[in-house]
PDB file of C-alpha atoms in Angstrom:
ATOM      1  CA  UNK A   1     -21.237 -18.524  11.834  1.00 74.00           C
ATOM      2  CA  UNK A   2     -18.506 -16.668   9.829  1.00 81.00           C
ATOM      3  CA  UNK A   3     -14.758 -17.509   9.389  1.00 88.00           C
ATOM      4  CA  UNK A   4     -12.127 -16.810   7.543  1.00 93.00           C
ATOM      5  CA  UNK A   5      -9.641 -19.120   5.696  1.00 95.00           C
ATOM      6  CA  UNK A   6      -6.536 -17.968   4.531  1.00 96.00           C
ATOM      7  CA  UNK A   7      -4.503 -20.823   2.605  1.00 96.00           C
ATOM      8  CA  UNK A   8      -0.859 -19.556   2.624  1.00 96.00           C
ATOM      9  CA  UNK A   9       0.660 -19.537   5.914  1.00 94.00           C
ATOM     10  CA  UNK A  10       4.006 -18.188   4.340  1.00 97.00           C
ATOM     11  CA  UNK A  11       4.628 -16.679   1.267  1.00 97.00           C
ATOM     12  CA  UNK A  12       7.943 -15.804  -0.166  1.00 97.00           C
ATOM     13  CA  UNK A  13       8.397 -13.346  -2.800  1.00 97.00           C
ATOM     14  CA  UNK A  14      11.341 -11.196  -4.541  1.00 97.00           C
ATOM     15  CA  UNK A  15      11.419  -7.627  -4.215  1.00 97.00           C
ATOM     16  CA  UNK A  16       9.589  -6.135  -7.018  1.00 97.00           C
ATOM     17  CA  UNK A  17       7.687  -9.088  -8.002  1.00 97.00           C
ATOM     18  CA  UNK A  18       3.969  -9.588  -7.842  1.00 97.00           C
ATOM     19  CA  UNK A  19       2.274 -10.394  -4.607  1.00 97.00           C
ATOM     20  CA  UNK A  20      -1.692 -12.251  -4.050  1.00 98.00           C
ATOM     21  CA  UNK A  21      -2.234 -13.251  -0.949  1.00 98.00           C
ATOM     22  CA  UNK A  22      -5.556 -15.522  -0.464  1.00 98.00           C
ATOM     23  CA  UNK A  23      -8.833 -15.213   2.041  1.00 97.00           C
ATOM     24  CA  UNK A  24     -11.729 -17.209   1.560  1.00 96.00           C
ATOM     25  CA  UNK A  25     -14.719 -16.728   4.080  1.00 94.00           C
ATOM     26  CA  UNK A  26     -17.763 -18.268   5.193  1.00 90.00           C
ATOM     27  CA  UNK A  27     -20.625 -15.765   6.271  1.00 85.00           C
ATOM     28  CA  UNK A  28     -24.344 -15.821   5.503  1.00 76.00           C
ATOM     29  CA  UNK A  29     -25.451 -12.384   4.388  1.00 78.00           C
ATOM     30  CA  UNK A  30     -23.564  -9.427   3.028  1.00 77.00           C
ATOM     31  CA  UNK A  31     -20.174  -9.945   4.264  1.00 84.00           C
ATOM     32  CA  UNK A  32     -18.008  -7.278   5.240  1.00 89.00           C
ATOM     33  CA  UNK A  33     -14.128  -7.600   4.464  1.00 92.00           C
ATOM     34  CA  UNK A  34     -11.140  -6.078   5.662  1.00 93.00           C
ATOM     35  CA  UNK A  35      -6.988  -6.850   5.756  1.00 96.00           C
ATOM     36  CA  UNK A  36      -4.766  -5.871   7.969  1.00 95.00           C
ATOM     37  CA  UNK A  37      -0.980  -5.621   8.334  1.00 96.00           C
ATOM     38  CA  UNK A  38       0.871  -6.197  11.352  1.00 95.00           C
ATOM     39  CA  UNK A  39       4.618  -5.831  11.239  1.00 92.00           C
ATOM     40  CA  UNK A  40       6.652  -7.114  14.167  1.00 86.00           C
ATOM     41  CA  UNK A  41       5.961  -5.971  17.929  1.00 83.00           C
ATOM     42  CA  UNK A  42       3.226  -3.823  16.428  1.00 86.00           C
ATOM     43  CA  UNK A  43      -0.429  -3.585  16.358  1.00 88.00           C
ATOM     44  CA  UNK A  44      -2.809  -4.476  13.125  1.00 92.00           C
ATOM     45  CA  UNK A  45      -3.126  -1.592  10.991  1.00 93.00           C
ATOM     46  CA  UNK A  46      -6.231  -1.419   8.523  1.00 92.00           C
ATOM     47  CA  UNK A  47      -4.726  -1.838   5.013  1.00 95.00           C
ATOM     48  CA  UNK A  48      -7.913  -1.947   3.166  1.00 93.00           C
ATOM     49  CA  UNK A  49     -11.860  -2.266   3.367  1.00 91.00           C
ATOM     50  CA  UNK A  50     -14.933  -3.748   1.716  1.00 92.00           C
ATOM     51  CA  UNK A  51     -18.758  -2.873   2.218  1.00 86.00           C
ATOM     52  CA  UNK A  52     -20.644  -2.972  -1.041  1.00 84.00           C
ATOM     53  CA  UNK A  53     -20.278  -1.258  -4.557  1.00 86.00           C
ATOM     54  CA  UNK A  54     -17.044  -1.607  -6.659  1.00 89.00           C
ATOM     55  CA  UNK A  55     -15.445  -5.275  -6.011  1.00 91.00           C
ATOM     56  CA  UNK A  56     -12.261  -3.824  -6.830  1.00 96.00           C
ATOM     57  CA  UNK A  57     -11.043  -2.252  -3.704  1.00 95.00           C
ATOM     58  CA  UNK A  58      -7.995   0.544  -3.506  1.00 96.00           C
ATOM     59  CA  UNK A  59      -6.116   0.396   0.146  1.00 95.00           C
ATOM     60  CA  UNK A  60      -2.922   2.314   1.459  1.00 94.00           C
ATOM     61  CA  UNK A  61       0.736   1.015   0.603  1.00 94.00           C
ATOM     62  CA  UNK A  62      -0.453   0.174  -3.499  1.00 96.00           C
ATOM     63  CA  UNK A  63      -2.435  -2.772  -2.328  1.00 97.00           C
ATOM     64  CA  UNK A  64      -5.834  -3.771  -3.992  1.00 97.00           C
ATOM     65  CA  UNK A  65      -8.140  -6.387  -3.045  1.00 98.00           C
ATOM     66  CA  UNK A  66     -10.986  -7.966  -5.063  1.00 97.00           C
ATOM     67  CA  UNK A  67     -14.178  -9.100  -3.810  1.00 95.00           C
ATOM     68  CA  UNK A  68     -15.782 -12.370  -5.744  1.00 94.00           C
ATOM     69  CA  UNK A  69     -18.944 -13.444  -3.833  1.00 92.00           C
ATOM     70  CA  UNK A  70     -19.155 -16.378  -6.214  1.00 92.00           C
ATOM     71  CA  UNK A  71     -16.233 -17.681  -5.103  1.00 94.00           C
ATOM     72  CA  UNK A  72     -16.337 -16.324  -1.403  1.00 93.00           C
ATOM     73  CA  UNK A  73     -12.776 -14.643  -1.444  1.00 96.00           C
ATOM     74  CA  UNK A  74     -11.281 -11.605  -1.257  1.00 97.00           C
ATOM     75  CA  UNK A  75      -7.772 -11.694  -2.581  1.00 98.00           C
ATOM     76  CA  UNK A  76      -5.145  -9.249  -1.532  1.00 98.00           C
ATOM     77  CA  UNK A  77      -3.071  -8.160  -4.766  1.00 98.00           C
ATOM     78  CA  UNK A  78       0.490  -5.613  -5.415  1.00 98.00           C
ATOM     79  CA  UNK A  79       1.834  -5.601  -8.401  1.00 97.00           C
ATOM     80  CA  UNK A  80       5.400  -4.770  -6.947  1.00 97.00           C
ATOM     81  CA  UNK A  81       6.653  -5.655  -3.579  1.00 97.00           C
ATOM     82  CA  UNK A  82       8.854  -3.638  -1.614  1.00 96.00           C
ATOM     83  CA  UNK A  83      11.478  -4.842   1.464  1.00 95.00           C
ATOM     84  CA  UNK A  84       8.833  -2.965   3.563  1.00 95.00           C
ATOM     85  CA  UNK A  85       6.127  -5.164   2.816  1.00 96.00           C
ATOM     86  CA  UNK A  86       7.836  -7.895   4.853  1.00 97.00           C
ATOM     87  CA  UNK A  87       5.002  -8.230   7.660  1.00 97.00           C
ATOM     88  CA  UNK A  88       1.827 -10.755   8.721  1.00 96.00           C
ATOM     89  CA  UNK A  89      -1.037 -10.216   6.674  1.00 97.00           C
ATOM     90  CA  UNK A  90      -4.638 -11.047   8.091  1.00 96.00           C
ATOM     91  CA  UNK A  91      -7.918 -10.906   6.138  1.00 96.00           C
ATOM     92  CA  UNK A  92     -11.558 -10.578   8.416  1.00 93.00           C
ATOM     93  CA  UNK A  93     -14.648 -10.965   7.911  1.00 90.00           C
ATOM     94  CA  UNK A  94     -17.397  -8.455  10.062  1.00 81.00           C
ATOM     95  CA  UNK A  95     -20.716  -8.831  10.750  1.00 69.00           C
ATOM     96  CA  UNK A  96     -23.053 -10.032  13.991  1.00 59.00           C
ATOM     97  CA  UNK A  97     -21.070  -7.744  15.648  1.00 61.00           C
ATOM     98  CA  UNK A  98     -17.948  -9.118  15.517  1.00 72.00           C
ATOM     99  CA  UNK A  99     -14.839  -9.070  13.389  1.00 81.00           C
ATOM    100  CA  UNK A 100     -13.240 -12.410  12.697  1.00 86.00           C
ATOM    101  CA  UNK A 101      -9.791 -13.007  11.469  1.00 91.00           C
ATOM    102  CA  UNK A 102      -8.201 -15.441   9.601  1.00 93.00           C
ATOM    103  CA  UNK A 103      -4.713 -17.296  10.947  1.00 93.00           C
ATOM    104  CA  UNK A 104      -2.894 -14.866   8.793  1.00 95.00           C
ATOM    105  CA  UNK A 105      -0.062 -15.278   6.347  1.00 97.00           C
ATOM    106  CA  UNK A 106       3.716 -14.430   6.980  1.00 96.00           C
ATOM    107  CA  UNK A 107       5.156 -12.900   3.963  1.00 97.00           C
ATOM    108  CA  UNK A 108       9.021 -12.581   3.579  1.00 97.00           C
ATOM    109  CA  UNK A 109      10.302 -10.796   0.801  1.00 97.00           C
ATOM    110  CA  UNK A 110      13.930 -11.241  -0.606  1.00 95.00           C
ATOM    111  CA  UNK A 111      16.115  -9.274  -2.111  1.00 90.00           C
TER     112      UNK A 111
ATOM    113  CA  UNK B   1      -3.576  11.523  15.692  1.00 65.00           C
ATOM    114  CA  UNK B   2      -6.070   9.634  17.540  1.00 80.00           C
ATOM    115  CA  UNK B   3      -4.805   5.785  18.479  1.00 91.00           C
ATOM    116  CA  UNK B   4      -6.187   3.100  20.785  1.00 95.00           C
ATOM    117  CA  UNK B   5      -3.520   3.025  23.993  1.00 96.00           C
ATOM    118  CA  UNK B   6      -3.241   0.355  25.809  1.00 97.00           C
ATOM    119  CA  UNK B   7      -0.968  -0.145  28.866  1.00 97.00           C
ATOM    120  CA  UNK B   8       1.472  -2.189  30.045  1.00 97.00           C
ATOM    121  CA  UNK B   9       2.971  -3.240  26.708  1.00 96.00           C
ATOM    122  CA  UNK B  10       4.993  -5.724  28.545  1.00 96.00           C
ATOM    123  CA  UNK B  11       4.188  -7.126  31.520  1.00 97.00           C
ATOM    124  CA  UNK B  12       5.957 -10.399  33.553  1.00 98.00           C
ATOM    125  CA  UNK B  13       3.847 -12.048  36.201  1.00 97.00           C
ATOM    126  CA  UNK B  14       4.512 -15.143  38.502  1.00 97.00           C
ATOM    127  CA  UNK B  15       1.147 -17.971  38.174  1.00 97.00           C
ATOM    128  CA  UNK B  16      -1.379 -17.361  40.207  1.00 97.00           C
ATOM    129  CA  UNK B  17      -1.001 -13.559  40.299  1.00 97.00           C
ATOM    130  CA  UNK B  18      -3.635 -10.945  39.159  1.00 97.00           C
ATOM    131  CA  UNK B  19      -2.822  -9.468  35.871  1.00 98.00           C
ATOM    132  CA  UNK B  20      -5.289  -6.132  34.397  1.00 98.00           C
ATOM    133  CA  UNK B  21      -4.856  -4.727  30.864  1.00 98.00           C
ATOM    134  CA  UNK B  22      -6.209  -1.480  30.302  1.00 98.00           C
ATOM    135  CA  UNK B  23      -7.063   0.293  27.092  1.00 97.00           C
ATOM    136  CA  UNK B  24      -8.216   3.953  26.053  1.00 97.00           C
ATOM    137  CA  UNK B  25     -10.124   3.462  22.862  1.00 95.00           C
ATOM    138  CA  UNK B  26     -10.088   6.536  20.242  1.00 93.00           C
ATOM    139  CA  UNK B  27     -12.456   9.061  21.879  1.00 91.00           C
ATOM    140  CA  UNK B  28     -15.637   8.632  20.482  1.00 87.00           C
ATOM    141  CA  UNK B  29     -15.947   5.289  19.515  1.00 89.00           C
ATOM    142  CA  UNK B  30     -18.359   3.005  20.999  1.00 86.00           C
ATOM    143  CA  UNK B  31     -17.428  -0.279  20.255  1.00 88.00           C
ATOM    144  CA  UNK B  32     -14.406  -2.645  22.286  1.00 92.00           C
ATOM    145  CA  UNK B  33     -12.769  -5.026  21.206  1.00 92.00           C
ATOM    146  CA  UNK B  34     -10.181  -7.690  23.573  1.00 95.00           C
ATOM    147  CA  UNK B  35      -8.482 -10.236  21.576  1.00 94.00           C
ATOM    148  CA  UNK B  36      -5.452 -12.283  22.583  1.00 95.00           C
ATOM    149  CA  UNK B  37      -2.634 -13.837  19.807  1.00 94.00           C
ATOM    150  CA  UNK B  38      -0.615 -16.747  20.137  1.00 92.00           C
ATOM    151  CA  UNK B  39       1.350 -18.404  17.857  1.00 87.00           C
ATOM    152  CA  UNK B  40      -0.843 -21.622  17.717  1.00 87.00           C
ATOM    153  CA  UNK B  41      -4.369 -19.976  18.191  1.00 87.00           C
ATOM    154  CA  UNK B  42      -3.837 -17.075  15.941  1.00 87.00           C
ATOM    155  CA  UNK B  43      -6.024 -13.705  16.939  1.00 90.00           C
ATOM    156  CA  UNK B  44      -8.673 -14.936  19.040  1.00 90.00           C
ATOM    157  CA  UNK B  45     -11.884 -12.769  19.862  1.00 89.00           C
ATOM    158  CA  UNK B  46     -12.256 -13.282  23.638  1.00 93.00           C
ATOM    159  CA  UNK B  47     -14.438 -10.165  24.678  1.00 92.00           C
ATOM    160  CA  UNK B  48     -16.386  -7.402  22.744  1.00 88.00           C
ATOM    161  CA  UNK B  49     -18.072  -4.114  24.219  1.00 89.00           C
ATOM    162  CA  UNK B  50     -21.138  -1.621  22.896  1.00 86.00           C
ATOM    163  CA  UNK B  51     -21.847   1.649  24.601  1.00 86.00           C
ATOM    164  CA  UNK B  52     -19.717  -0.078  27.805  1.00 88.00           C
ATOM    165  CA  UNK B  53     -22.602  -3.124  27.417  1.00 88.00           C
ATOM    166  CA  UNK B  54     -20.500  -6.514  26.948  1.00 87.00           C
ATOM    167  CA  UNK B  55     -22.024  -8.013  23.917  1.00 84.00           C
ATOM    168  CA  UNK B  56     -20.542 -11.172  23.601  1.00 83.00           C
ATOM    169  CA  UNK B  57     -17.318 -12.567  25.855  1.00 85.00           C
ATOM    170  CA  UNK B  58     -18.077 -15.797  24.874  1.00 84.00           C
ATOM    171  CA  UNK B  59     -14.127 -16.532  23.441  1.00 86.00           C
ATOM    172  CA  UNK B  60     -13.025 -15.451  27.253  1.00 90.00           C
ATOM    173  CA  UNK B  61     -12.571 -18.446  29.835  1.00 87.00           C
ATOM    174  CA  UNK B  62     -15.163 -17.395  32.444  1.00 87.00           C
ATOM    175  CA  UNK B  63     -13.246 -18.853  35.534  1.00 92.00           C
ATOM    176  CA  UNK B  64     -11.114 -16.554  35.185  1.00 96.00           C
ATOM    177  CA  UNK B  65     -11.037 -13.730  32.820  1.00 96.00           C
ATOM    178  CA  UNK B  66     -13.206 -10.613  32.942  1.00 95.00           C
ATOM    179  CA  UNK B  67     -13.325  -7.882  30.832  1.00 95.00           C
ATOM    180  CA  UNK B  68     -15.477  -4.690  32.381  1.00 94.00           C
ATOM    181  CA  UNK B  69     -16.015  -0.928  30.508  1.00 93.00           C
ATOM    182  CA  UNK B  70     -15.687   1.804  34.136  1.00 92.00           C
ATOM    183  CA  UNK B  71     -16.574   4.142  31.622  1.00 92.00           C
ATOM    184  CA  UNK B  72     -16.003   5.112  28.052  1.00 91.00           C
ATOM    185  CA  UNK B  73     -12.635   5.928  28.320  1.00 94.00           C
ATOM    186  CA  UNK B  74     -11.155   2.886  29.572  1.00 96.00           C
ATOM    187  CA  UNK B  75     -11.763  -0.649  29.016  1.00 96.00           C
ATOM    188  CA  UNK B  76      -9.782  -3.632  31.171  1.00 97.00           C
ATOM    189  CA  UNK B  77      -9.029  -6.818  31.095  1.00 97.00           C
ATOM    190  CA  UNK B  78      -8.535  -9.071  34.237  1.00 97.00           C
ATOM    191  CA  UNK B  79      -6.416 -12.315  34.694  1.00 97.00           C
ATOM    192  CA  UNK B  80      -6.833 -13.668  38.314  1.00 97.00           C
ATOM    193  CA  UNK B  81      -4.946 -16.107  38.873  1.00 96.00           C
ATOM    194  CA  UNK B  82      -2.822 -15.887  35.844  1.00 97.00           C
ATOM    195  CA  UNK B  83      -1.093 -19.143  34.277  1.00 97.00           C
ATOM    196  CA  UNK B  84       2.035 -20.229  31.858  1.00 97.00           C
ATOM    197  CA  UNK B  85      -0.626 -20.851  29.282  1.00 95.00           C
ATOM    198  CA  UNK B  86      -2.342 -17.474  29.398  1.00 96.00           C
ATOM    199  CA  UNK B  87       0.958 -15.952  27.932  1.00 97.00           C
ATOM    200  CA  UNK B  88       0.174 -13.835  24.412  1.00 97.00           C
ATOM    201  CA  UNK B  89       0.100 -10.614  23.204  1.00 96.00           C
ATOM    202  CA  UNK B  90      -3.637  -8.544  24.211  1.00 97.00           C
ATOM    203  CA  UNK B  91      -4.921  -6.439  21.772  1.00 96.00           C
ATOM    204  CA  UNK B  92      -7.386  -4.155  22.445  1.00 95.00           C
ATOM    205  CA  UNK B  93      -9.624  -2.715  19.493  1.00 93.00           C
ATOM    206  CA  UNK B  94     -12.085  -0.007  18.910  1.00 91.00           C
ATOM    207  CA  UNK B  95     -14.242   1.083  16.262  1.00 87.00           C
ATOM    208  CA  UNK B  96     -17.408   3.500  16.025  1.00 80.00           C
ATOM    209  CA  UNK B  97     -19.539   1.849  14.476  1.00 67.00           C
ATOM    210  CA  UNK B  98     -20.556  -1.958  14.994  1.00 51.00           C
ATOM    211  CA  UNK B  99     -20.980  -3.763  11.777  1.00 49.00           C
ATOM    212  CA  UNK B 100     -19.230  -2.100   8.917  1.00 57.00           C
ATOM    213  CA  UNK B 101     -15.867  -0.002  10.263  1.00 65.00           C
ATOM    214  CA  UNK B 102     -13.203  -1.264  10.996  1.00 76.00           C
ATOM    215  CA  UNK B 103     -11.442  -1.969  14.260  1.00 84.00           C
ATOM    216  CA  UNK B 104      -8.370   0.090  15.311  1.00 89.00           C
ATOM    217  CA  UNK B 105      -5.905  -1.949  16.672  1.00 92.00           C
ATOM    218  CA  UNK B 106      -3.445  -0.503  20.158  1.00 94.00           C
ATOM    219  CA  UNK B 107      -0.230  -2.053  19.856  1.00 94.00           C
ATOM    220  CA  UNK B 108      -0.877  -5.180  22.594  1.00 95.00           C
ATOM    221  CA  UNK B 109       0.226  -5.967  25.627  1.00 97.00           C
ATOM    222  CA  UNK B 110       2.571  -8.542  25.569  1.00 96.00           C
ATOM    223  CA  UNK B 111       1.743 -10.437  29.049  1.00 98.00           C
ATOM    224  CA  UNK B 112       4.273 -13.467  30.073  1.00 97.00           C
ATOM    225  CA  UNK B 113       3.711 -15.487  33.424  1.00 97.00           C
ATOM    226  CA  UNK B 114       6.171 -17.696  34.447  1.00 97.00           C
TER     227      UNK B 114
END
């Protein structure tokens, strides 16, 4: 079975500082690993992807992600938050045909 | 810009009426996803479509829930009778290609039955 475990369920963080959000996952073969961003009222939108190859992964909005099978996470990383960054971050896990998500974490960013 | 569209985004029922979600995935993708968010479950996976073929709607109470594919344009989702607890946000997903893309979310359908 695959899951997704995301430890933080709220994150605060000052504008401009550094920002690593957490996923660990459970999956049997090759997994492949994705977060999302969903800021209020709206839908999830794709922030970054992985498949194979480099385990250091480039997404949209400066946000990186780094896969460590030997640890089974996939840590999402900016090095300087913005007031836009303010949203509900989810990190899933594909494969069997399905995508599964984590709870997600809620990050609030202050000025 | 292609986007997943679903319709109602809000919609406010009485218990024990029918409720049906409908979604337009991005045109040419083959896979559907239906999940449903709450604030204590989280995203939940309740139904997922192939070529129109359900694959799995295991996470979807059976009694009654059902989640059909008329064609490739339009997937629904059906609540009959609807109840206080089935009140979330519905997100349809698609995505082309089953195991490695990823899904493209619509922006829900926030359903509340009183």
């Amino acid at each position: 079975a695959q899951s997704v475990t995301q430890p933080d369920i709220h994150i605060t963080v000052s504008e401009g500082a550094s920002l690593e959000l957490r996923c660990n996952y459970s999956y049997g073969a090759t997994p492949y690993l994705f977060w999302y961003v969903q800021s209020p009222g709206q839908g999830l939108q794709l922030l970054l992807k992985y498949f194979s190859g480099d385990t250091l992964v480039q997404g949209i909005k400066g946000f990186e992600a780094e896969f460590k099978r030997s640890q089974s996470s996939f840590n999402l990383r900016k090095p300087s938050v913005h007031w836009s960054d303010a949203a509900e971050y989810f990190c899933a896990v594909g494969g069997n045909y399905k995508l599964s998500f984590g709870a997600g974490t809620t990050v609030t960013v202050r000025a | 810009d292609a986007r997943v569209t679903q319709t109602p985004r809000h919609k406010v029922t009485e218990m024990g009426q029918e409720v049906t979600m409908r979604c337009q995935p991005i045109l040419g993708h083959n896979t559907v996803f239906w999940y449903r968010q709450t604030m204590m479950q989280g995203l939940e996976l309740l139904a997922y479509f192939r070529n129109r073929a359900p694959l799995d709607d295991s996470g979807m109470p059976k009694d009654r829930f059902s989640a059909e594919m008329p064609d490739a344009t339009l997937a629904t989702l059906k609540i009959q009778p609807s109840e206080p607890r089935d009140s979330a946000v519905y997100f349809c997903a698609s995505g082309s290609r089953l195991q490695n893309t990823e899904a493209f979310f619509g922006q829900g359908t926030r359903l509340t039955v009183v």
